[in-house]
Short mmCIF file of C-alpha atoms in Angstrom, two decimals:
data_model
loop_
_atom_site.label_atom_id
_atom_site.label_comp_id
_atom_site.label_asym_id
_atom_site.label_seq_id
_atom_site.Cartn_x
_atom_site.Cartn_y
_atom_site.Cartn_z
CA UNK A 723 0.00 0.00 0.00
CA UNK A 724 2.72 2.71 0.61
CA UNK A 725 4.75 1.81 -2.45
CA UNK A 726 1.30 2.03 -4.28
CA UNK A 727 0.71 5.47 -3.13
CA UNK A 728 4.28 6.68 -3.40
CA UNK A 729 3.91 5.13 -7.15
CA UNK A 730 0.31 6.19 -8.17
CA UNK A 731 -0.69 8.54 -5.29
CA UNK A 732 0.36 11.70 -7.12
CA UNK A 733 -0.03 10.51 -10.40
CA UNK A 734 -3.31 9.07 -10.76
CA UNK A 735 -5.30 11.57 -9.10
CA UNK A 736 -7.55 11.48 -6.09
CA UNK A 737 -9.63 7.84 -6.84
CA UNK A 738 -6.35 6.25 -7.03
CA UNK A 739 -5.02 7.83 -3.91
CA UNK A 740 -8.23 6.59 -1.76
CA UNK A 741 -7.74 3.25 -3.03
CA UNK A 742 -4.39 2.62 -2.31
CA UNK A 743 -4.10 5.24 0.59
CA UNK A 744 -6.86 2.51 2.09
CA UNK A 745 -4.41 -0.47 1.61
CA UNK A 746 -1.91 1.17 3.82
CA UNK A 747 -3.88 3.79 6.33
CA UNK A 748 -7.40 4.59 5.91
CA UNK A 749 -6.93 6.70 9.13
CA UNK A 750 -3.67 8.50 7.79
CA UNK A 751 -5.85 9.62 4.67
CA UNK A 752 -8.34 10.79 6.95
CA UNK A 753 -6.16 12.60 9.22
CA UNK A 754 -4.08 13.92 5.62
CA UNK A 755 -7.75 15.38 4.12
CA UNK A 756 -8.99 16.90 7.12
CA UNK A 757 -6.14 19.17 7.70
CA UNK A 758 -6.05 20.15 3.67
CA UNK A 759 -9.88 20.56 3.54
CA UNK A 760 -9.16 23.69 5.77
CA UNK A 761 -6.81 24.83 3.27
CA UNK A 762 -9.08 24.32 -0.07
CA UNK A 763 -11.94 25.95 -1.88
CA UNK A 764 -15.44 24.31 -0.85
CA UNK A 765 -15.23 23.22 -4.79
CA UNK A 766 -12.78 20.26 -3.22
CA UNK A 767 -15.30 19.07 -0.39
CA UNK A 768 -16.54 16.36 -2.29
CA UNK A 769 -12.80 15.27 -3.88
CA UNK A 770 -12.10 14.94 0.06
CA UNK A 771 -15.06 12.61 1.20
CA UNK A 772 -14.24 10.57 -2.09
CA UNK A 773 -10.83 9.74 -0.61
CA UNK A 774 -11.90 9.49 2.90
CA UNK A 775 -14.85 7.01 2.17
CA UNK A 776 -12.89 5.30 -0.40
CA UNK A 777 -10.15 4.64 1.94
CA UNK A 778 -12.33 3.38 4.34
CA UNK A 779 -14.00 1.15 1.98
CA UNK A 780 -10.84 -0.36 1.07
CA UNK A 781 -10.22 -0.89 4.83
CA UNK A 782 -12.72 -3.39 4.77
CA UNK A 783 -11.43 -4.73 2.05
CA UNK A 784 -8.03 -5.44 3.39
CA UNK A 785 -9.05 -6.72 6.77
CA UNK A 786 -11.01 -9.48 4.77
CA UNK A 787 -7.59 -10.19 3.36
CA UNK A 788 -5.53 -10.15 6.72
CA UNK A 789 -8.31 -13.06 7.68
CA UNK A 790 -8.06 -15.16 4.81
CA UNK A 791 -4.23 -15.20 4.99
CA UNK A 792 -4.65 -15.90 8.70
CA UNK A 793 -7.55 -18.18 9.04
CA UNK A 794 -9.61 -18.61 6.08
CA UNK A 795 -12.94 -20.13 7.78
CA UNK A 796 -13.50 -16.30 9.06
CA UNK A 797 -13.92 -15.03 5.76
CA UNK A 798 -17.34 -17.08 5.03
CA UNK A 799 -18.68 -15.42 8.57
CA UNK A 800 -17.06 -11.77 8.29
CA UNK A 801 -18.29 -11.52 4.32
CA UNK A 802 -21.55 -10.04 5.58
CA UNK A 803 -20.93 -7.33 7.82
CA UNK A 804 -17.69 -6.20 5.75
CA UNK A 805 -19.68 -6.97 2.78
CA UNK A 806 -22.45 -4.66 3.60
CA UNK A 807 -20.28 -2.02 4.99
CA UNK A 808 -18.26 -1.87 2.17
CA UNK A 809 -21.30 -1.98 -0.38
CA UNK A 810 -22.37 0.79 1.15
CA UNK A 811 -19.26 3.03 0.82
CA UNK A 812 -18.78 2.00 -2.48
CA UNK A 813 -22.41 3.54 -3.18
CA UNK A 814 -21.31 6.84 -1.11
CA UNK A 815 -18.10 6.44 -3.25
CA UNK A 816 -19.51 6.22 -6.92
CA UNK A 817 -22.35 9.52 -5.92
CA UNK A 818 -19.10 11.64 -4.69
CA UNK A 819 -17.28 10.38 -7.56
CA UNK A 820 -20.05 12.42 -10.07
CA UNK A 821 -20.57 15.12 -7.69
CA UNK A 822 -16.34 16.13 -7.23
CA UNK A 823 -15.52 19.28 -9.44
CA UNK A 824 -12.52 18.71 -9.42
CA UNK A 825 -9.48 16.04 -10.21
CA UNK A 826 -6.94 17.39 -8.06
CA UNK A 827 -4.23 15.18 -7.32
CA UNK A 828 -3.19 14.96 -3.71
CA UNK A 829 -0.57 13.12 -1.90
CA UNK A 830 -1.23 10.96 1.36
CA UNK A 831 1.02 11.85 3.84
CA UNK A 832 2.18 8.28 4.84
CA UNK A 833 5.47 7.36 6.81
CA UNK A 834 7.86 4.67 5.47
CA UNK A 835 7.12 0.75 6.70
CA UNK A 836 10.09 0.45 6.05
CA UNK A 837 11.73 1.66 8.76
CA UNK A 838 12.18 -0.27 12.32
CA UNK A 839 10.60 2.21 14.09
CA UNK A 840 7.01 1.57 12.42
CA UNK A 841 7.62 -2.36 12.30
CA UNK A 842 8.23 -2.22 15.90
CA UNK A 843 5.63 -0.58 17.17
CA UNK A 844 2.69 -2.31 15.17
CA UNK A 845 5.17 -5.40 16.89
CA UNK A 846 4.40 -4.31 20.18
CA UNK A 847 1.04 -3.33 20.03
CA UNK A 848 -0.23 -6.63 18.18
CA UNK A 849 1.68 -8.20 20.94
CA UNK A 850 -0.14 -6.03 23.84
CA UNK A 851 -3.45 -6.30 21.97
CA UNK A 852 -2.94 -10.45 21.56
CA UNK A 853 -2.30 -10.38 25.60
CA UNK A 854 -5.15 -7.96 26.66
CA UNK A 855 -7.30 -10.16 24.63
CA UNK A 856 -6.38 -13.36 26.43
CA UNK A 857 -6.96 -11.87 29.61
CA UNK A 858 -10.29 -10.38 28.93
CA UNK A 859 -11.55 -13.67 27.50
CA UNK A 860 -10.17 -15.30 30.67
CA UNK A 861 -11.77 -13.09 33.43
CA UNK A 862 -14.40 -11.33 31.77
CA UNK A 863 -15.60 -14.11 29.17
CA UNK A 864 -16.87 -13.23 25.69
CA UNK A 865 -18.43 -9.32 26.60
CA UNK A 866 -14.13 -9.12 27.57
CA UNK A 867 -13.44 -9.75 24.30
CA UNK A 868 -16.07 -7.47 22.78
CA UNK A 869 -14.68 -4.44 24.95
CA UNK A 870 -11.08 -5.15 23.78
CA UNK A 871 -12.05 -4.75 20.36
CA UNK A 872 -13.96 -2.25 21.05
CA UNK A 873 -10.91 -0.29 22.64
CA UNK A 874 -7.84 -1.53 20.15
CA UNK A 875 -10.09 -1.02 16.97
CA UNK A 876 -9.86 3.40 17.85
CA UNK A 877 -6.07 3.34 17.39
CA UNK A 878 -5.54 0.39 14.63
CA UNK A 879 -7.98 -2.52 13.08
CA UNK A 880 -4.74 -4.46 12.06
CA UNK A 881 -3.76 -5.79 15.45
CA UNK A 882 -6.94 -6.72 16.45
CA UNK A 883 -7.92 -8.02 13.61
CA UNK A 884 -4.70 -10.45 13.76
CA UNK A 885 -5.42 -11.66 17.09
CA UNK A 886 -9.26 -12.62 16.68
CA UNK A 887 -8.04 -14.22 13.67
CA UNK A 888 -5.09 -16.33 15.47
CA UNK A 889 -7.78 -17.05 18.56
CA UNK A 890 -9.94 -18.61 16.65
CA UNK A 891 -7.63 -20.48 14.53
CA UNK A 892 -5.87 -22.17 18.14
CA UNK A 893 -9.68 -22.44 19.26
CA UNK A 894 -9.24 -20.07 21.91
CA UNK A 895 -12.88 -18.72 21.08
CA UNK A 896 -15.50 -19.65 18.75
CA UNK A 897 -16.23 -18.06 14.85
CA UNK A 898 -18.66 -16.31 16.29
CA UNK A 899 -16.95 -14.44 18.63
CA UNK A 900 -14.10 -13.87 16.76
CA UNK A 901 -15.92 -12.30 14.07
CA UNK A 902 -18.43 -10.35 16.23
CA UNK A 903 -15.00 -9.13 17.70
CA UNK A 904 -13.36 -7.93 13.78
CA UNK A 905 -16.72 -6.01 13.06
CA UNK A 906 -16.81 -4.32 16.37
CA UNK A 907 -13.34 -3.37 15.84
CA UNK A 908 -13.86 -2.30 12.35
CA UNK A 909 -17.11 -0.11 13.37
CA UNK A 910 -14.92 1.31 16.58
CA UNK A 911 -12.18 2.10 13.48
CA UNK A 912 -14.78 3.81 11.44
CA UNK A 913 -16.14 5.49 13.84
CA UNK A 914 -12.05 7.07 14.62
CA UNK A 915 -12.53 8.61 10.55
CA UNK A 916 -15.59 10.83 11.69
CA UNK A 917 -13.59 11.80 14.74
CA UNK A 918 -10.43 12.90 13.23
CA UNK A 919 -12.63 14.64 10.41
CA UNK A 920 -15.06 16.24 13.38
CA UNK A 921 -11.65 17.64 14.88
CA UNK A 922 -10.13 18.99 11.94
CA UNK A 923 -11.61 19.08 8.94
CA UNK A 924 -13.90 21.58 7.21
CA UNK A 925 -17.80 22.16 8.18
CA UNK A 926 -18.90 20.83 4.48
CA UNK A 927 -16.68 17.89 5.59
CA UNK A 928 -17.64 17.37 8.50
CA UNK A 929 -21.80 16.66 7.40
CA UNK A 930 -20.48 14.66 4.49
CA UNK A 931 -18.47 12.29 6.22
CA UNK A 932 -20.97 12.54 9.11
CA UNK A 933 -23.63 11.04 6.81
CA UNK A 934 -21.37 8.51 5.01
CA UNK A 935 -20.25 7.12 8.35
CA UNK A 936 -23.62 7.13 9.84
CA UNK A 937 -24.78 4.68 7.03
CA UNK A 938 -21.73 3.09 7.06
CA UNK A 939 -21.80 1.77 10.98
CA UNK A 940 -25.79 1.21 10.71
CA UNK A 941 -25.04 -1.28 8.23
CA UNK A 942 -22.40 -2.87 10.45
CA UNK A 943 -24.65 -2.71 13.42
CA UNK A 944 -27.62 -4.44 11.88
CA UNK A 945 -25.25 -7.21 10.29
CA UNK A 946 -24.43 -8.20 13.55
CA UNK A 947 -27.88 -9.48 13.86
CA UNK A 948 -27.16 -12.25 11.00
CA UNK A 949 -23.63 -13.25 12.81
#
């Protein structure tokens, strides 16, 4: 995802950079179009929530892929809540996609995997996340692991995402759970995009991306019912 923006971000134009911007930080392109749609005519509003809600959309995306490398029986279960959610943005995506007036192209503002420094610290958080997890499920049960999902999914759906996935695959805790856990996470992530934009991005923004998420996490939400 970061060579892909690197490669295409600036070249491609704003579609592109949502898309792959997505594969490697839906959050950093939220946090990167917040701050410019501040800086930018109104005109660019739209171009923004494109890129946000594209970037999210691809989120889901790639967590579907983190489970099927991990444990490939979660996919069948987690198709329908990611499925929906991601439907749906892709809907929001397509109506912004006619409505932007303009093609701007933007860069992501991304910082190098390749360094230790990143590598570590996703190293120690996935560790820290794998560990709370264990001892929520041991002393608080299920609703344990629900909460820690709840709580790792605001800062990164990656880690979690691993570790419900590993869980279940060492039968630590059911399909069920485990998935319930990735789509809590994923909503809690989601919910972190309307946040950052809330905090810093422009007013036209801010009732765009208000409405996309909205639809977005009410999809998620009634999905769970089918889990």
């Amino acid at each position: 995802g970061y060579i892909l923006v690197k490669i295409y971000g600036t070249n491609k134009g704003i579609t592109m950079t949502g898309l792959v911007g997505g594969l490697a930080s839906s959050t950093a392109v939220a946090v990167t179009f917040s701050e410019k749609s501040k800086k930018y005519s109104k005109k660019l509003t739209n171009a923004f929530t494109l890129i946000i809600v594209l970037a999210t959309t691809t989120m889901f995306l790639r967590v579907l892929f983190e489970v099927l490398v991990i444990n490939n029986k979660l996919v069948s279960k987690l198709i329908i809540p990611l499925g929906l959610m991601a439907i749906v943005g892709t809907l929001f995506s397509i109506y912004f996609y006619r409505a932007k007036k303009s093609s701007n192209k933007h860069d992501v503002d991304l910082k190098s995997p390749f360094t230790l420094k990143p590598a570590l610290k996703f190293a120690v958080f996935f560790t820290f996340i794998l560990f709370i997890s264990k001892l929520a499920l041991l002393y608080l049960g299920t609703k344990g692991v629900y909460l820690a999902s709840i709580f790792s999914g605001l800062a990164d759906v990656d880690a979690i995402t691993l570790s419900m996935a590993n869980l279940a695959k060492n039968n630590l805790i059911s399909d069920k759970v485990a998935t319930t856990a990735v789509t809590l996470a994923v909503l809690s992530n989601t919910f972190v995009k309307a946040a950052i934009v809330y905090l810093w991005g422009s007013e036209d923004l801010k009732k765009k991306i208000t409405i996309v998420v909205s639809m977005i996490m009410l999809a998620g939400f009634v999905s769970l019912i089918f889990l």
